[in-house]
CSV table of C-alpha atoms in Angstrom, one decimal:
chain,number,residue,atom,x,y,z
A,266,UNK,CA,-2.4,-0.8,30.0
A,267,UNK,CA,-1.0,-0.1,26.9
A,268,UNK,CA,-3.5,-0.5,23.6
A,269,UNK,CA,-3.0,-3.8,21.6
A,270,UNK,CA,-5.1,-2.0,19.0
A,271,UNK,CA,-4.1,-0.5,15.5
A,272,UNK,CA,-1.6,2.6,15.4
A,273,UNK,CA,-3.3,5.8,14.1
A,274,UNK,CA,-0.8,8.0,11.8
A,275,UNK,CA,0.2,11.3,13.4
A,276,UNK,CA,-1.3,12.8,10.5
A,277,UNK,CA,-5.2,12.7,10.9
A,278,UNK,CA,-8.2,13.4,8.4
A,279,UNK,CA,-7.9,17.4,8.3
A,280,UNK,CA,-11.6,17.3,7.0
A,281,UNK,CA,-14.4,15.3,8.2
A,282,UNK,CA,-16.6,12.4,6.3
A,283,UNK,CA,-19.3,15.0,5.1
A,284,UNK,CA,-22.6,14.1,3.5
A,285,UNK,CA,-21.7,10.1,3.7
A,286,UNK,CA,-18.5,10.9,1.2
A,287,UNK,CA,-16.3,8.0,0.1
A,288,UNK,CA,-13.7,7.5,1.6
A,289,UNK,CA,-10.3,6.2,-0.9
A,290,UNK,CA,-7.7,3.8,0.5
A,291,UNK,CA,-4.8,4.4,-2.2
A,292,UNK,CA,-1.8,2.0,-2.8
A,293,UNK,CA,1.0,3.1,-3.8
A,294,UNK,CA,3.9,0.9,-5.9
A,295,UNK,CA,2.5,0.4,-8.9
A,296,UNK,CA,-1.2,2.3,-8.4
A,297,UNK,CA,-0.3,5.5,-7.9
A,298,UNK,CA,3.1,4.8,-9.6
A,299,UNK,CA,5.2,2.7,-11.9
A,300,UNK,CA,7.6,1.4,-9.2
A,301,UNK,CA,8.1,-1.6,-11.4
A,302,UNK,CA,9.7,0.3,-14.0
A,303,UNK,CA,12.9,1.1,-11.6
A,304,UNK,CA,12.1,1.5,-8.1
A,305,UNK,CA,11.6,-2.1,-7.7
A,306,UNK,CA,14.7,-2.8,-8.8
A,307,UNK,CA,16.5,-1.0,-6.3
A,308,UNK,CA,14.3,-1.9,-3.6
A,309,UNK,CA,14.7,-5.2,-4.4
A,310,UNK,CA,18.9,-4.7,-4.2
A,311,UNK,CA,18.7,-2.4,-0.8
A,312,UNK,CA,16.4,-5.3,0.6
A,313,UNK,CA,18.7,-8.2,-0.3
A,314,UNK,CA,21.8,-6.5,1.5
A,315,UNK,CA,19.6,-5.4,4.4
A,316,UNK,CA,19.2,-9.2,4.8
A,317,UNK,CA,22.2,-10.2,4.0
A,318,UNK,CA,23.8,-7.0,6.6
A,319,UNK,CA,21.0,-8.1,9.6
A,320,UNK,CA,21.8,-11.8,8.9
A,321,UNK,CA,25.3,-12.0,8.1
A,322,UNK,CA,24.1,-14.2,5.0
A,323,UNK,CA,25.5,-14.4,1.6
A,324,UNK,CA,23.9,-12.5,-1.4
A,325,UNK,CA,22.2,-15.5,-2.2
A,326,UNK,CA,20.3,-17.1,1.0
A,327,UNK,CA,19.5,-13.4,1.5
A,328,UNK,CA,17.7,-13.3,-2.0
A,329,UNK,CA,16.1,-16.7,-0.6
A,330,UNK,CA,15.2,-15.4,2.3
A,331,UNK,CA,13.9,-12.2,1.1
A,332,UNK,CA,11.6,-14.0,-1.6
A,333,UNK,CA,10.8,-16.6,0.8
A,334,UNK,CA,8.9,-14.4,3.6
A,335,UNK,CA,7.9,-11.4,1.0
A,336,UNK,CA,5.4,-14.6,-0.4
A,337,UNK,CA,5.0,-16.1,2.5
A,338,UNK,CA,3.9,-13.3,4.8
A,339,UNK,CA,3.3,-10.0,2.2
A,340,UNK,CA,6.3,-8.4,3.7
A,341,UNK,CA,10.0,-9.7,4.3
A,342,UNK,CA,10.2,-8.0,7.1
A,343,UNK,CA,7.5,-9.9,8.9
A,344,UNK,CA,9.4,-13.3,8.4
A,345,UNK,CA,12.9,-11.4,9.7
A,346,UNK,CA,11.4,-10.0,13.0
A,347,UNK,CA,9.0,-14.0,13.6
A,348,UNK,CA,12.4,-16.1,12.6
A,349,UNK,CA,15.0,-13.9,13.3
A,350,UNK,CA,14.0,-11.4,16.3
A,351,UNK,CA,15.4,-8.1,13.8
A,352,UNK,CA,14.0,-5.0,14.7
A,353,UNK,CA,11.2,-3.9,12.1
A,354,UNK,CA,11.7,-0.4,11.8
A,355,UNK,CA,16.0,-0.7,11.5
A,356,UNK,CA,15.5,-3.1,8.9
A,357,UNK,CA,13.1,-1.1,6.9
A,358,UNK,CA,15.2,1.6,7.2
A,359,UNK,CA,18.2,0.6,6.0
A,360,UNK,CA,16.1,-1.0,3.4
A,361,UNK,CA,14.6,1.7,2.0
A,362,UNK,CA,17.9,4.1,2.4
A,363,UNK,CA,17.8,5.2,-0.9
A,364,UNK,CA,16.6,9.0,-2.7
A,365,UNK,CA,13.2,7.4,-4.9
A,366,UNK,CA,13.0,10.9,-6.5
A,367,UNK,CA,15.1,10.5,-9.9
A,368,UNK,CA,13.1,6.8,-9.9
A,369,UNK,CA,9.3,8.0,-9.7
A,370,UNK,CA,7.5,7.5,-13.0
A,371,UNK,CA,3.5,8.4,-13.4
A,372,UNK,CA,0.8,9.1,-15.5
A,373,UNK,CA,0.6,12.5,-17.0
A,374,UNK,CA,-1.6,15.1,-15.2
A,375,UNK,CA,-2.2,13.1,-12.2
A,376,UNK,CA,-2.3,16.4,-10.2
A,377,UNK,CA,-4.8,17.8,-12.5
A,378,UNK,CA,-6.7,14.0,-12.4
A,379,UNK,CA,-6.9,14.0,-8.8
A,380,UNK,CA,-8.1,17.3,-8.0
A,381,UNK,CA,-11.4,15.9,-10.2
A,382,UNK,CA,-11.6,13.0,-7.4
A,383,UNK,CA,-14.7,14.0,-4.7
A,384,UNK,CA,-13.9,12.2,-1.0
A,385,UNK,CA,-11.3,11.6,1.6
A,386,UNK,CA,-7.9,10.2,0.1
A,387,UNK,CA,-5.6,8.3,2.6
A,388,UNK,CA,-2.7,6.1,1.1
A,389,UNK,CA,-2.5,2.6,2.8
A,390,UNK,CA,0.6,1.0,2.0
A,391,UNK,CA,3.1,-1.5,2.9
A,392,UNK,CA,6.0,0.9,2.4
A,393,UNK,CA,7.7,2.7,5.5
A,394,UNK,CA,6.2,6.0,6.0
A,395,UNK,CA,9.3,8.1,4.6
A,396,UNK,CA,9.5,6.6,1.6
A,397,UNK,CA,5.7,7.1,1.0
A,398,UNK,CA,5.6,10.5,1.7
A,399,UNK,CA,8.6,11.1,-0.6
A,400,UNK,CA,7.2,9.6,-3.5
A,401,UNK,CA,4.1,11.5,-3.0
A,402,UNK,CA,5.9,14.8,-2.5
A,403,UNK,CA,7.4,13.7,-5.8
A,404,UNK,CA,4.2,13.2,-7.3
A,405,UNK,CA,3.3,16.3,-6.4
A,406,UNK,CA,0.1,14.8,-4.9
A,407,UNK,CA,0.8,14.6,-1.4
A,408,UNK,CA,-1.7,17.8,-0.1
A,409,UNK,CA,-4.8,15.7,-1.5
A,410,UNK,CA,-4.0,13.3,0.8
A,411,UNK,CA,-5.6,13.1,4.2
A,412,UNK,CA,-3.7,10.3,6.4
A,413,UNK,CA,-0.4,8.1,5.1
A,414,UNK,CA,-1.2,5.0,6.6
A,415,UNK,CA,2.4,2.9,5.7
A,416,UNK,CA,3.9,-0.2,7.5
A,417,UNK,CA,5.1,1.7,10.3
A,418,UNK,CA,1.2,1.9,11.9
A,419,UNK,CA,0.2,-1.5,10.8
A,420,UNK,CA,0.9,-2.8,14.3
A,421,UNK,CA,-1.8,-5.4,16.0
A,422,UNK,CA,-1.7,-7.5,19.1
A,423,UNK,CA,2.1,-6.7,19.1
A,424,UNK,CA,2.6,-8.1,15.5
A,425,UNK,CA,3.1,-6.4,12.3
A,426,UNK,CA,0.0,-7.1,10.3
A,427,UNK,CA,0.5,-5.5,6.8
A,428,UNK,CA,-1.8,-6.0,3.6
A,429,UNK,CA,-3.3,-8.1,3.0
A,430,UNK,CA,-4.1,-9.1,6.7
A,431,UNK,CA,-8.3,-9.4,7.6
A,432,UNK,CA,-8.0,-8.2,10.9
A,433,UNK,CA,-5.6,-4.7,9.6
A,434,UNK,CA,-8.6,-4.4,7.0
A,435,UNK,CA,-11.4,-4.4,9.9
A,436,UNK,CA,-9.4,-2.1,12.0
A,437,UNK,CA,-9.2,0.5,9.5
A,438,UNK,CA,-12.6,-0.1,8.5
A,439,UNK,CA,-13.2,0.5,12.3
A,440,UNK,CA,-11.1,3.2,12.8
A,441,UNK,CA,-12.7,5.1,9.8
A,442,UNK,CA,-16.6,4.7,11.4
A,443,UNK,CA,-18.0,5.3,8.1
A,444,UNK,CA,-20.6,3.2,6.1
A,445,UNK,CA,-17.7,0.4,4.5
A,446,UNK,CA,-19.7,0.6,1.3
A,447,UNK,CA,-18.0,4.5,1.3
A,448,UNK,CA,-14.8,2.6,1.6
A,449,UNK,CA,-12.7,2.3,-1.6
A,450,UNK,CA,-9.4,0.1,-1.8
A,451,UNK,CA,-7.4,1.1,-5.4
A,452,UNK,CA,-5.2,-1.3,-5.5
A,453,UNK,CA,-2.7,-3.5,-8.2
A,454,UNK,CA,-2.6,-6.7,-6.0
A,455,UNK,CA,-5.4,-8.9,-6.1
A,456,UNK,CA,-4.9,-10.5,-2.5
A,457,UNK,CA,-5.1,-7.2,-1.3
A,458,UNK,CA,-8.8,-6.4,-3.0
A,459,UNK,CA,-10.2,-9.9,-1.7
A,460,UNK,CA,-9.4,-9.1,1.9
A,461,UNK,CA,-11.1,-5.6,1.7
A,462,UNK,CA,-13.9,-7.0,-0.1
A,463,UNK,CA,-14.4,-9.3,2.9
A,464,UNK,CA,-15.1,-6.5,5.3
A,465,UNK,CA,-17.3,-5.1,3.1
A,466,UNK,CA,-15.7,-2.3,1.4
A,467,UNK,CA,-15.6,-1.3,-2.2
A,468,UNK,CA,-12.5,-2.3,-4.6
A,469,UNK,CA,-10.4,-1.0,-7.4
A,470,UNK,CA,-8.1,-3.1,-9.7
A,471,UNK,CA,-5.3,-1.1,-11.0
A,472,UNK,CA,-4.4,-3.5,-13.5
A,473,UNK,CA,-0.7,-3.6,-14.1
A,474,UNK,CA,1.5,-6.5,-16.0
A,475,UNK,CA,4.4,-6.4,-13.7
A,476,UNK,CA,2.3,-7.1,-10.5
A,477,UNK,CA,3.2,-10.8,-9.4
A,478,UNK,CA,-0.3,-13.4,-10.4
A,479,UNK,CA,-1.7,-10.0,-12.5
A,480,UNK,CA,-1.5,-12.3,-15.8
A,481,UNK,CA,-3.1,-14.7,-15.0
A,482,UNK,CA,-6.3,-12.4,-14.0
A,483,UNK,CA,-7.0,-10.2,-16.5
A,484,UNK,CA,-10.7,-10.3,-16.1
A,485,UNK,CA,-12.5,-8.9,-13.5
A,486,UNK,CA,-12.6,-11.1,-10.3
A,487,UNK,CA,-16.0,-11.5,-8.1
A,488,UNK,CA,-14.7,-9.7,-5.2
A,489,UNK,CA,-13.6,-6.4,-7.3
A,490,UNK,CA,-16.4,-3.3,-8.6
A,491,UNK,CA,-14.2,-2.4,-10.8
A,492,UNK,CA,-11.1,-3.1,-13.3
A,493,UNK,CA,-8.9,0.0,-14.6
A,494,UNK,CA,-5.8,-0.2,-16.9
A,495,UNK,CA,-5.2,3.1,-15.5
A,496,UNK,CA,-5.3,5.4,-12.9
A,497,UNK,CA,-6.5,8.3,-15.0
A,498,UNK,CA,-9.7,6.2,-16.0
A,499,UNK,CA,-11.2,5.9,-12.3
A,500,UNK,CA,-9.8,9.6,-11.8
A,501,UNK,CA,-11.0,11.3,-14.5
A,502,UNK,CA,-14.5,9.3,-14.5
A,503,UNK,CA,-13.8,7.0,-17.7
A,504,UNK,CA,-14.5,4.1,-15.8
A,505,UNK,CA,-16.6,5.6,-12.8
A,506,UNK,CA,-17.1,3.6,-10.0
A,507,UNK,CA,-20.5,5.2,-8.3
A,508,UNK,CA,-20.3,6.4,-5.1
């Protein structure tokens, strides 16, 4: 019988948890990234006419729809495959059937920043896994990184349960079999933090303006350890989080 269970990435942990290390779940738009600066923009676009292609919709009900299950479920393409029976991974393929390169933007010296960061680093995203790994590549922080665990493995019960679902969160914090205190979410989307925090792990605010509800949260909410207006500050120890 096949396992109803959570899909493990092809790429596993090269190193093992040693001496009770943390273990970092990354985001990626807008944590590791400014996607908001153009990548959302394009995204946005490709997304629209993948609706619009899938659905045979106009530009405008596909903008609807696209807004409509992106709230709704954290992922459009969870409302097109309940509603509309579309094949997940064709959709976010045509989607994301764009070159990100030229659109990456980033802190300075993140290479240099990360290689100061102790632990296991796997990147836990709602992004299909080529666009991840691209960006990353991009980055050029892609060899710190451990596991990509993207979209494309957050499969339950036959469903696509992406962030900020409960029951991805205690499968991952199951599949790791470390201490969940050792487990760190960085992450610029709130709903995303509270869900983690639920099952016990450790969370990160990457505070960022452009990240839908982030205005009206600028303090630091119960359910999050700790509140950064930067990457660089949790990486480079200038707003520590113990561990």
């Amino acid at each position: 019988m096949k396992s109803q269970g959570l899909r493990i990435p092809r790429h596993r942990p090269r190193r093992a948890y040693a001496h009770n290390a943390p273990v970092w779940l990354f985001d990626l738009d807008n944590t590791l990234h400014d996607s908001s600066k153009s990548i959302f923009k394009v995204i946005d676009a490709k997304m629209t006419e993948a609706v619009a292609k899938s659905l045979s919709v106009n530009d405008a009900e596909a903008n609807r729809l696209r807004t409509l299950y992106w709230k709704r479920y954290g992922a459009t393409v969870i409302g097109l495959v309940r509603h509309h029976g579309i094949h997940a991974k064709t959709f976010l393929d045509l989607s994301h059937d764009f070159d990100p390169r030229p659109l990456v933007h980033s802190e300075t010296g993140l290479i240099r920043k990360f290689q100061r960061l102790p632990g296991t680093k796997i990147l836990l995203t709602n992004a299909p896994e080529t666009y991840a790994r691209t960006v990353l590549q991009t980055l050029g922080i892609l060899p710190f990184f451990d596991m990509i665990w993207s979209i494309d493995h957050m499969h339950l019960q036959g469903k696509i349960r992406p962030k900020p679902s409960h029951a991805l969160m205690q499968q991952i914090r199951a599949r790791l079999g470390t201490t969940p205190s050792k487990v760190i979410l960085v992450e610029d989307t709130l709903k995303n933090l509270k869900a983690a925090r639920k099952t016990g792990m450790r969370t990160v605010h990457v505070y960022h303006p452009s990240t839908p509800f982030s205005a009206s949260h600028r303090g630091r909410n119960q359910y999050v350890n700790l509140r950064v207006n930067s990457l660089g500050q949790l990486l480079t120890g200038r707003r520590p989080l113990r561990v």
